[in-house]
Amino acid sequence: MALYNEPSPLETRVLSKRFGMENSASLDTYLATDGFKAFQKARQMTPEQIVDEVKASALRGRGGAGFPTGLKWSFVPRTSPKAKYIIVNADESEPGTCKDRLLMEYDPHQMIEGILIASLAVDAHAGYVYIRGEYRYLIEMMDRSIAEAYSKGYLGKNIAGTGWDFDLYTHSGAGAYECGEETALLDSIEGKRGIPRMKPPFPAVAGAWAHPTLLNNVETYSAIPWIIQNGAAAFAALGTPKNGGTRMVCISGHVNKPGVYELPLGFPMMKAINEVAGGIPGGRKLKAVVPGGSSCPLLRADECDIPMDYDNLARIGSMLGSGGMVVLDETTDMVKFALRIMRFYAHESCGWCIPCREGTTWLRKILQRFDDGGGKQSDIPLLGELSKNMLGRTFCALGDAAAMPTQSIVEKFREDFEKRLASQTVAV
């Protein structure tokens, strides 16, 4: 994949600006390229000023939902008798998404600085980086980076002589997709089975160990130092109204140059496919795009001439999600694609609520039957009806994540299902 060594000239390198530098992950490299200057600047600001700056930047959470980051920070109570925590969601288990691992691998101290600035904003003095179990090598790398920061005075007591104290730890997940959901992640950190909690209360009020907790993902924290150092207005100007900054976009599937590219929000989707990712191999035509990870409703080829930001994708009934764009050409069998997605979600459902546990299994069985050549005409509307009845009826968004792409595939690519039925009739 095209990582730091194959950048596109169309990229806007903000979070990935150190990718490709020699020893980019080292603290010495980070300090030599303006590292921790933003923390020093933030130390001279009030918590309210930090939160207001993040609000003005129009930074939205990069984990999937796109909730305004500064607004989320403002929910953490200013005064509390309980200790507060900073949590980093580095679970990154959404199929098609692989950008947080690069930020941790090639520029971990940028994230650490973002965490420290967040701790100033909410008055927290301890934090955890929750890393998915499959990222074992990254847990070891982050442990080394954290140890390096401690050894040089950028974590622990009296950080960089500022009088601020903060301790940071890594915590390994066990590979459960469900733990990408913030409350299931918190249960996992506490040593419990990773299942979603009822909300409210929300983590900002009662999160880890029932203490006020701020939880964002790797890319979100990594954007904070640039915002504080360069100003909210400069970051907001990189994107579109209410969609500030850049996104790390993971482009995979049927493209000539799959990779992780940093693009400004509002970048044209077709330009990203054809110019950044090198177009579709063999001159084949575009059929569909998964715009932001497997849980997002799919787009037909005629819907893809659109700016990539949260609001424009929401307007046409999809999501920017976690930035995992999967490009599908005209050879793609959408029945097989839907089955592949549903196998994943049926396997990863935690089983805590019936609509998700039973719904994902039922959808998988119907799609498997269709793929095996035993599909029925009544199965097509049944897939849509099952998906519809899962939406909004589960404790967390996993049920929605399974239902939304299935519903979009059935509605937009019904002809693929009809072709399967026709081929079965001919075979008989």
Tab-separated table of C-alpha atoms in Angstrom:
chain	number	residue	atom	x	y	z
A	1	MET	CA	0.000	0.000	0.000
A	2	ALA	CA	1.119	3.573	-0.596
A	3	LEU	CA	2.269	4.736	2.806
A	4	TYR	CA	4.730	7.513	3.629
A	5	ASN	CA	7.137	6.457	0.860
A	6	GLU	CA	4.649	6.985	-1.967
A	7	PRO	CA	2.837	10.250	-1.246
A	8	SER	CA	0.498	11.781	-3.779
A	9	PRO	CA	1.145	15.391	-4.846
A	10	LEU	CA	-2.560	15.988	-4.210
A	11	GLU	CA	-2.236	15.275	-0.487
A	12	THR	CA	-2.302	17.920	2.238
A	13	ARG	CA	0.254	16.624	4.726
A	14	VAL	CA	-0.726	17.805	8.205
A	15	LEU	CA	-0.930	14.739	10.423
A	16	SER	CA	1.357	12.762	8.126
A	17	LYS	CA	3.982	15.468	7.601
A	18	ARG	CA	6.684	13.437	9.382
A	19	PHE	CA	5.974	10.233	7.468
A	20	GLY	CA	9.095	9.386	5.513
A	21	MET	CA	11.510	11.225	7.788
A	22	GLU	CA	14.396	9.204	9.159
A	23	ASN	CA	13.512	7.879	12.625
A	24	SER	CA	10.160	9.640	12.409
A	25	ALA	CA	8.852	7.793	15.468
A	26	SER	CA	11.639	8.999	17.758
A	27	LEU	CA	11.155	11.780	20.281
A	28	ASP	CA	14.315	13.524	19.053
A	29	THR	CA	12.855	13.773	15.538
A	30	TYR	CA	9.582	15.045	16.954
A	31	LEU	CA	11.277	17.710	19.072
A	32	ALA	CA	13.417	18.807	16.107
A	33	THR	CA	10.268	19.430	14.053
A	34	ASP	CA	8.319	21.666	16.474
A	35	GLY	CA	7.182	18.816	18.714
A	36	PHE	CA	5.623	19.760	22.074
A	37	LYS	CA	5.548	23.458	21.211
A	38	ALA	CA	1.760	23.218	21.060
A	39	PHE	CA	1.695	21.723	24.572
A	40	GLN	CA	3.837	24.586	25.868
A	41	LYS	CA	1.452	27.036	24.224
A	42	ALA	CA	-1.599	25.250	25.618
A	43	ARG	CA	-0.083	25.359	29.093
A	44	GLN	CA	-0.440	29.159	28.929
A	45	MET	CA	-4.124	28.882	28.002
A	46	THR	CA	-7.098	28.246	30.251
A	47	PRO	CA	-9.027	24.976	29.828
A	48	GLU	CA	-11.920	26.974	28.416
A	49	GLN	CA	-9.663	28.597	25.839
A	50	ILE	CA	-8.346	25.210	24.705
A	51	VAL	CA	-11.853	23.816	24.336
A	52	ASP	CA	-13.020	26.931	22.478
A	53	GLU	CA	-10.059	26.647	20.085
A	54	VAL	CA	-10.903	23.028	19.317
A	55	LYS	CA	-14.544	23.999	18.789
A	56	ALA	CA	-13.575	26.795	16.396
A	57	SER	CA	-11.367	24.421	14.371
A	58	ALA	CA	-14.453	22.441	13.254
A	59	LEU	CA	-12.596	19.235	14.093
A	60	ARG	CA	-15.023	16.325	14.129
A	61	GLY	CA	-14.302	12.927	15.629
A	62	ARG	CA	-12.358	10.749	13.209
A	63	GLY	CA	-13.595	7.453	14.597
A	64	GLY	CA	-16.794	7.221	12.565
A	65	ALA	CA	-19.658	9.297	13.952
A	66	GLY	CA	-18.077	12.681	13.203
A	67	PHE	CA	-19.297	14.327	16.414
A	68	PRO	CA	-17.781	17.809	16.982
A	69	THR	CA	-14.677	17.260	19.107
A	70	GLY	CA	-14.675	20.529	21.023
A	71	LEU	CA	-18.323	20.075	21.954
A	72	LYS	CA	-17.557	16.588	23.261
A	73	TRP	CA	-14.717	17.979	25.370
A	74	SER	CA	-17.051	20.590	26.851
A	75	PHE	CA	-19.292	17.845	28.270
A	76	VAL	CA	-16.620	16.754	30.759
A	77	PRO	CA	-17.542	18.501	34.035
A	78	ARG	CA	-15.205	21.336	35.006
A	79	THR	CA	-15.242	20.420	38.668
A	80	SER	CA	-15.515	16.894	39.958
A	81	PRO	CA	-14.407	15.213	43.179
A	82	LYS	CA	-13.370	12.211	41.074
A	83	ALA	CA	-10.203	11.830	39.034
A	84	LYS	CA	-10.683	12.171	35.276
A	85	TYR	CA	-9.295	9.984	32.522
A	86	ILE	CA	-8.205	10.376	28.906
A	87	ILE	CA	-8.865	7.317	26.752
A	88	VAL	CA	-7.546	6.765	23.221
A	89	ASN	CA	-9.629	4.459	21.053
A	90	ALA	CA	-6.937	2.698	19.005
A	91	ASP	CA	-9.096	-0.362	18.398
A	92	GLU	CA	-9.458	0.473	14.661
A	93	SER	CA	-11.368	-2.685	13.801
A	94	GLU	CA	-13.629	-1.285	11.063
A	95	PRO	CA	-13.001	-3.301	7.873
A	96	GLY	CA	-11.304	-1.145	5.257
A	97	THR	CA	-9.678	1.145	7.849
A	98	CYS	CA	-5.955	1.122	8.600
A	99	LYS	CA	-4.777	4.698	9.212
A	100	ASP	CA	-4.523	4.928	13.001
A	101	ARG	CA	-1.827	2.265	12.942
A	102	LEU	CA	0.309	4.476	10.704
A	103	LEU	CA	-0.045	7.447	13.031
A	104	MET	CA	1.086	5.323	15.950
A	105	GLU	CA	3.849	3.641	13.986
A	106	TYR	CA	5.379	6.692	12.310
A	107	ASP	CA	4.481	9.625	14.578
A	108	PRO	CA	3.427	8.400	18.048
A	109	HIS	CA	4.572	11.523	19.910
A	110	GLN	CA	2.155	13.680	17.933
A	111	MET	CA	-0.674	11.648	19.460
A	112	ILE	CA	0.937	11.799	22.902
A	113	GLU	CA	1.136	15.589	22.664
A	114	GLY	CA	-2.525	15.712	21.641
A	115	ILE	CA	-3.412	13.603	24.662
A	116	LEU	CA	-1.512	15.960	26.954
A	117	ILE	CA	-3.302	19.006	25.537
A	118	ALA	CA	-6.627	17.214	26.044
A	119	SER	CA	-5.623	16.510	29.644
A	120	LEU	CA	-5.080	20.237	30.180
A	121	ALA	CA	-8.524	20.962	28.747
A	122	VAL	CA	-10.376	18.623	31.099
A	123	ASP	CA	-7.972	18.484	34.079
A	124	ALA	CA	-7.059	14.805	33.745
A	125	HIS	CA	-3.819	13.282	34.997
A	126	ALA	CA	-3.937	9.723	33.679
A	127	GLY	CA	-4.791	8.068	30.380
A	128	TYR	CA	-4.916	4.793	28.478
A	129	VAL	CA	-4.272	3.939	24.837
A	130	TYR	CA	-6.613	1.019	24.077
A	131	ILE	CA	-5.068	-0.887	21.167
A	132	ARG	CA	-6.736	-3.746	19.313
A	133	GLY	CA	-5.343	-7.185	20.038
A	134	GLU	CA	-4.226	-7.797	16.450
A	135	TYR	CA	-1.944	-4.742	16.676
A	136	ARG	CA	0.472	-6.572	18.980
A	137	TYR	CA	3.530	-5.006	17.350
A	138	LEU	CA	2.010	-1.552	17.838
A	139	ILE	CA	1.461	-2.147	21.536
A	140	GLU	CA	5.181	-2.858	21.841
A	141	MET	CA	6.038	0.220	19.752
A	142	MET	CA	3.763	2.469	21.788
A	143	ASP	CA	5.231	1.114	25.016
A	144	ARG	CA	8.698	2.086	23.755
A	145	SER	CA	7.485	5.558	22.715
A	146	ILE	CA	5.799	6.115	26.076
A	147	ALA	CA	8.949	4.975	27.901
A	148	GLU	CA	10.986	7.385	25.761
A	149	ALA	CA	8.636	10.245	26.648
A	150	TYR	CA	8.961	9.408	30.345
A	151	SER	CA	12.755	9.222	30.157
A	152	LYS	CA	12.996	12.692	28.616
A	153	GLY	CA	10.436	14.385	30.838
A	154	TYR	CA	7.453	14.532	28.489
A	155	LEU	CA	5.312	12.223	30.622
A	156	GLY	CA	5.146	11.770	34.371
A	157	LYS	CA	5.774	14.519	36.930
A	158	ASN	CA	6.381	18.167	36.007
A	159	ILE	CA	6.206	17.574	32.245
A	160	ALA	CA	8.784	19.683	30.368
A	161	GLY	CA	9.112	21.885	33.440
A	162	THR	CA	5.522	23.116	33.196
A	163	GLY	CA	4.337	21.743	36.525
A	164	TRP	CA	1.808	19.468	34.818
A	165	ASP	CA	1.613	15.770	35.774
A	166	PHE	CA	0.256	13.052	33.504
A	167	ASP	CA	0.711	9.281	33.296
A	168	LEU	CA	-0.032	7.271	30.159
A	169	TYR	CA	-0.419	3.510	29.692
A	170	THR	CA	-1.258	1.099	26.898
A	171	HIS	CA	-4.046	-1.446	27.250
A	172	SER	CA	-4.496	-4.376	24.875
A	173	GLY	CA	-7.857	-5.394	23.526
A	174	ALA	CA	-8.585	-9.007	22.649
A	175	GLY	CA	-9.571	-8.437	19.040
A	176	ALA	CA	-13.305	-7.810	19.479
A	177	TYR	CA	-14.897	-5.437	16.954
A	178	GLU	CA	-17.493	-4.562	19.576
A	179	CYS	CA	-14.816	-2.867	21.686
A	180	GLY	CA	-14.560	-0.109	19.116
A	181	GLU	CA	-17.811	1.120	20.663
A	182	GLU	CA	-16.766	3.487	23.422
A	183	THR	CA	-18.708	2.022	26.335
A	184	ALA	CA	-17.766	-1.564	25.446
A	185	LEU	CA	-14.167	-0.356	25.273
A	186	LEU	CA	-14.498	1.069	28.778
A	187	ASP	CA	-15.844	-2.223	30.122
A	188	SER	CA	-12.912	-3.994	28.501
A	189	ILE	CA	-10.416	-1.617	30.143
A	190	GLU	CA	-12.070	-2.358	33.485
A	191	GLY	CA	-11.471	-6.079	32.946
A	192	LYS	CA	-15.046	-6.959	32.064
A	193	ARG	CA	-16.557	-8.534	28.992
A	194	GLY	CA	-16.693	-5.897	26.246
A	195	ILE	CA	-20.395	-5.188	25.859
A	196	PRO	CA	-22.155	-1.814	25.418
A	197	ARG	CA	-23.530	0.108	28.350
A	198	MET	CA	-26.853	1.828	28.570
A	199	LYS	CA	-26.609	5.580	27.952
A	200	PRO	CA	-27.036	7.921	29.728
A	201	PRO	CA	-24.869	8.331	31.680
A	202	PHE	CA	-22.353	9.155	28.974
A	203	PRO	CA	-18.601	8.594	29.417
A	204	ALA	CA	-17.957	12.315	29.887
A	205	VAL	CA	-19.845	12.064	33.179
A	206	ALA	CA	-19.392	8.404	34.168
A	207	GLY	CA	-16.868	6.576	32.023
A	208	ALA	CA	-13.875	4.511	33.115
A	209	TRP	CA	-14.508	3.222	36.660
A	210	ALA	CA	-17.520	5.598	36.757
A	211	HIS	CA	-15.189	8.611	36.557
A	212	PRO	CA	-15.493	11.483	34.046
A	213	THR	CA	-13.745	10.299	30.892
A	214	LEU	CA	-12.754	11.883	27.593
A	215	LEU	CA	-12.582	9.362	24.763
A	216	ASN	CA	-11.463	10.022	21.186
A	217	ASN	CA	-9.595	8.029	18.565
A	218	VAL	CA	-5.956	8.241	17.450
A	219	GLU	CA	-6.485	10.531	14.456
A	220	THR	CA	-8.556	12.980	16.505
A	221	TYR	CA	-5.902	13.410	19.210
A	222	SER	CA	-3.175	13.594	16.553
A	223	ALA	CA	-4.826	16.659	15.007
A	224	ILE	CA	-4.827	18.652	18.261
A	225	PRO	CA	-1.164	19.854	18.309
A	226	TRP	CA	-1.462	21.356	14.805
A	227	ILE	CA	-4.677	23.141	15.766
A	228	ILE	CA	-3.189	24.703	18.903
A	229	GLN	CA	0.114	25.609	17.228
A	230	ASN	CA	-1.316	27.032	13.994
A	231	GLY	CA	-4.714	28.226	15.150
A	232	ALA	CA	-8.267	27.001	14.768
A	233	ALA	CA	-8.972	29.224	11.768
A	234	ALA	CA	-6.090	27.736	9.768
A	235	PHE	CA	-7.278	24.187	10.468
A	236	ALA	CA	-10.915	24.988	9.662
A	237	ALA	CA	-9.832	26.600	6.384
A	238	LEU	CA	-8.310	23.327	5.188
A	239	GLY	CA	-11.757	21.763	4.928
A	240	THR	CA	-15.317	22.880	4.323
A	241	PRO	CA	-17.770	24.687	6.625
A	242	LYS	CA	-18.366	22.595	9.779
A	243	ASN	CA	-15.816	20.063	8.459
A	244	GLY	CA	-12.380	21.343	9.426
A	245	GLY	CA	-9.008	19.924	8.512
A	246	THR	CA	-7.871	16.815	6.691
A	247	ARG	CA	-8.759	13.111	6.796
A	248	MET	CA	-6.525	10.106	6.599
A	249	VAL	CA	-8.341	8.174	3.849
A	250	CYS	CA	-7.647	4.466	3.398
A	251	ILE	CA	-8.341	3.637	-0.258
A	252	SER	CA	-8.472	-0.068	-1.089
A	253	GLY	CA	-10.211	-2.428	-3.480
A	254	HIS	CA	-10.091	-2.092	-7.246
A	255	VAL	CA	-7.592	0.765	-7.635
A	256	ASN	CA	-4.083	0.865	-9.052
A	257	LYS	CA	-2.509	2.557	-6.035
A	258	PRO	CA	-4.234	1.468	-2.832
A	259	GLY	CA	-2.947	3.253	0.237
A	260	VAL	CA	-3.513	5.723	3.045
A	261	TYR	CA	-3.652	9.316	1.840
A	262	GLU	CA	-4.189	12.542	3.774
A	263	LEU	CA	-6.731	14.677	1.943
A	264	PRO	CA	-8.564	17.875	2.908
A	265	LEU	CA	-12.196	17.402	3.861
A	266	GLY	CA	-14.330	18.210	0.855
A	267	PHE	CA	-11.889	16.578	-1.585
A	268	PRO	CA	-13.811	15.207	-4.618
A	269	MET	CA	-14.388	11.465	-4.310
A	270	MET	CA	-13.889	10.719	-8.019
A	271	LYS	CA	-10.655	12.686	-8.006
A	272	ALA	CA	-9.482	10.620	-5.056
A	273	ILE	CA	-10.246	7.414	-6.947
A	274	ASN	CA	-8.934	8.403	-10.365
A	275	GLU	CA	-6.012	10.700	-9.567
A	276	VAL	CA	-4.872	9.977	-6.010
A	277	ALA	CA	-5.387	6.200	-6.130
A	278	GLY	CA	-4.545	5.844	-9.818
A	279	GLY	CA	-7.933	4.771	-11.146
A	280	ILE	CA	-9.436	1.331	-11.684
A	281	PRO	CA	-7.183	-1.381	-13.185
A	282	GLY	CA	-7.748	-2.655	-16.711
A	283	GLY	CA	-9.949	0.232	-17.754
A	284	ARG	CA	-12.928	-1.349	-16.007
A	285	LYS	CA	-15.860	0.786	-14.890
A	286	LEU	CA	-16.729	1.825	-11.354
A	287	LYS	CA	-19.695	0.002	-9.851
A	288	ALA	CA	-19.835	1.025	-6.193
A	289	VAL	CA	-17.916	2.668	-3.375
A	290	VAL	CA	-17.908	1.968	0.341
A	291	PRO	CA	-17.170	5.558	1.435
A	292	GLY	CA	-16.027	5.188	5.030
A	293	GLY	CA	-15.739	1.602	6.245
A	294	SER	CA	-17.891	-1.496	5.876
A	295	SER	CA	-20.673	-0.156	8.121
A	296	CYS	CA	-21.495	2.701	5.723
A	297	PRO	CA	-24.300	2.545	3.137
A	298	LEU	CA	-22.761	1.966	-0.293
A	299	LEU	CA	-22.829	4.469	-3.147
A	300	ARG	CA	-23.551	3.660	-6.780
A	301	ALA	CA	-21.087	4.924	-9.366
A	302	ASP	CA	-23.468	7.741	-10.330
A	303	GLU	CA	-23.508	8.977	-6.706
A	304	CYS	CA	-19.738	9.289	-6.318
A	305	ASP	CA	-19.208	12.699	-7.894
A	306	ILE	CA	-19.376	14.339	-4.470
A	307	PRO	CA	-17.118	16.204	-2.023
A	308	MET	CA	-15.901	13.920	0.761
A	309	ASP	CA	-17.029	15.467	4.020
A	310	TYR	CA	-19.467	14.480	6.750
A	311	ASP	CA	-22.354	16.669	5.667
A	312	ASN	CA	-22.285	15.956	1.918
A	313	LEU	CA	-22.203	12.207	2.470
A	314	ALA	CA	-24.988	12.431	5.059
A	315	ARG	CA	-27.032	14.397	2.520
A	316	ILE	CA	-27.049	11.429	0.134
A	317	GLY	CA	-27.711	8.883	2.847
A	318	SER	CA	-24.242	7.600	3.671
A	319	MET	CA	-21.335	8.440	5.996
A	320	LEU	CA	-17.680	9.430	5.889
A	321	GLY	CA	-17.212	7.029	8.780
A	322	SER	CA	-13.702	5.995	9.737
A	323	GLY	CA	-12.166	6.885	6.374
A	324	GLY	CA	-12.052	3.361	4.941
A	325	MET	CA	-12.938	3.766	1.260
A	326	VAL	CA	-13.366	0.514	-0.684
A	327	VAL	CA	-13.654	0.841	-4.478
A	328	LEU	CA	-15.593	-1.857	-6.345
A	329	ASP	CA	-15.456	-2.256	-10.114
A	330	GLU	CA	-18.043	-3.652	-12.518
A	331	THR	CA	-16.895	-7.251	-11.985
A	332	THR	CA	-17.992	-7.223	-8.327
A	333	ASP	CA	-20.732	-9.653	-7.363
A	334	MET	CA	-22.729	-7.678	-4.816
A	335	VAL	CA	-24.320	-10.825	-3.386
A	336	LYS	CA	-20.878	-12.126	-2.466
A	337	PHE	CA	-19.858	-8.707	-1.176
A	338	ALA	CA	-22.927	-8.473	1.065
A	339	LEU	CA	-22.265	-11.999	2.337
A	340	ARG	CA	-18.650	-11.171	3.143
A	341	ILE	CA	-19.722	-8.153	5.183
A	342	MET	CA	-22.434	-10.075	7.009
A	343	ARG	CA	-20.143	-12.962	7.911
A	344	PHE	CA	-18.010	-10.407	9.708
A	345	TYR	CA	-20.850	-8.736	11.585
A	346	ALA	CA	-22.532	-12.005	12.567
A	347	HIS	CA	-19.210	-13.230	13.930
A	348	GLU	CA	-18.458	-9.989	15.788
A	349	SER	CA	-21.878	-9.389	17.353
A	350	CYS	CA	-21.410	-9.557	21.105
A	351	GLY	CA	-24.842	-11.158	21.486
A	352	TRP	CA	-25.971	-8.684	24.133
A	353	CYS	CA	-29.201	-7.719	22.358
A	354	ILE	CA	-31.573	-9.843	20.323
A	355	PRO	CA	-32.064	-7.681	17.181
A	356	CYS	CA	-28.318	-7.704	16.495
A	357	ARG	CA	-27.548	-11.245	17.627
A	358	GLU	CA	-30.425	-12.850	15.729
A	359	GLY	CA	-30.634	-10.320	12.914
A	360	THR	CA	-27.022	-10.607	11.776
A	361	THR	CA	-27.211	-14.409	11.903
A	362	TRP	CA	-30.457	-14.475	9.928
A	363	LEU	CA	-29.081	-12.082	7.295
A	364	ARG	CA	-25.927	-14.170	6.970
A	365	LYS	CA	-27.930	-17.377	6.489
A	366	ILE	CA	-30.144	-15.842	3.792
A	367	LEU	CA	-27.160	-14.383	1.931
A	368	GLN	CA	-25.286	-17.680	2.221
A	369	ARG	CA	-28.280	-19.531	0.777
A	370	PHE	CA	-28.455	-17.038	-2.067
A	371	ASP	CA	-24.749	-17.429	-2.776
A	372	ASP	CA	-25.064	-21.222	-2.679
A	373	GLY	CA	-27.725	-21.144	-5.386
A	374	GLY	CA	-30.787	-21.708	-3.204
A	375	GLY	CA	-32.150	-18.190	-3.066
A	376	LYS	CA	-35.842	-17.364	-3.418
A	377	GLN	CA	-37.581	-14.309	-4.838
A	378	SER	CA	-39.061	-13.609	-1.399
A	379	ASP	CA	-35.544	-13.438	0.075
A	380	ILE	CA	-34.830	-10.109	-1.608
A	381	PRO	CA	-37.512	-8.048	0.192
A	382	LEU	CA	-36.889	-10.120	3.338
A	383	LEU	CA	-33.267	-8.942	3.450
A	384	GLY	CA	-34.462	-5.352	3.265
A	385	GLU	CA	-37.171	-5.875	5.879
A	386	LEU	CA	-34.803	-7.575	8.321
A	387	SER	CA	-32.280	-4.769	7.935
A	388	LYS	CA	-34.960	-2.142	8.461
A	389	ASN	CA	-36.124	-3.800	11.669
A	390	MET	CA	-32.592	-3.827	13.103
A	391	LEU	CA	-31.972	-0.105	12.628
A	392	GLY	CA	-32.105	1.862	15.865
A	393	ARG	CA	-33.176	-1.133	17.930
A	394	THR	CA	-29.871	-2.224	19.437
A	395	PHE	CA	-27.810	-1.156	22.459
A	396	CYS	CA	-24.963	0.034	20.221
A	397	ALA	CA	-24.387	0.778	16.558
A	398	LEU	CA	-23.196	-2.703	15.542
A	399	GLY	CA	-26.711	-3.679	14.518
A	400	ASP	CA	-26.973	-0.510	12.437
A	401	ALA	CA	-23.502	-1.169	11.008
A	402	ALA	CA	-24.712	-4.528	9.706
A	403	ALA	CA	-28.106	-3.322	8.536
A	404	MET	CA	-27.167	-0.135	6.666
A	405	PRO	CA	-24.800	-1.590	4.036
A	406	THR	CA	-27.092	-4.582	3.504
A	407	GLN	CA	-30.106	-2.371	3.000
A	408	SER	CA	-28.213	-0.171	0.534
A	409	ILE	CA	-26.932	-3.168	-1.447
A	410	VAL	CA	-30.390	-4.694	-1.756
A	411	GLU	CA	-31.936	-1.366	-2.799
A	412	LYS	CA	-29.221	-0.183	-5.179
A	413	PHE	CA	-27.972	-3.452	-6.640
A	414	ARG	CA	-31.119	-5.570	-6.754
A	415	GLU	CA	-30.199	-6.630	-10.292
A	416	ASP	CA	-27.326	-8.730	-8.916
A	417	PHE	CA	-29.788	-10.695	-6.819
A	418	GLU	CA	-32.202	-11.050	-9.737
A	419	LYS	CA	-29.367	-12.370	-11.923
A	420	ARG	CA	-28.625	-15.017	-9.336
A	421	LEU	CA	-32.279	-16.138	-9.384
A	422	ALA	CA	-32.282	-16.226	-13.190
A	423	SER	CA	-29.123	-18.335	-13.281
A	424	GLN	CA	-30.680	-20.780	-10.803
A	425	THR	CA	-33.753	-21.147	-13.034
A	426	VAL	CA	-31.599	-21.827	-16.102
A	427	ALA	CA	-29.536	-24.370	-14.176
A	428	VAL	CA	-32.693	-26.247	-13.152
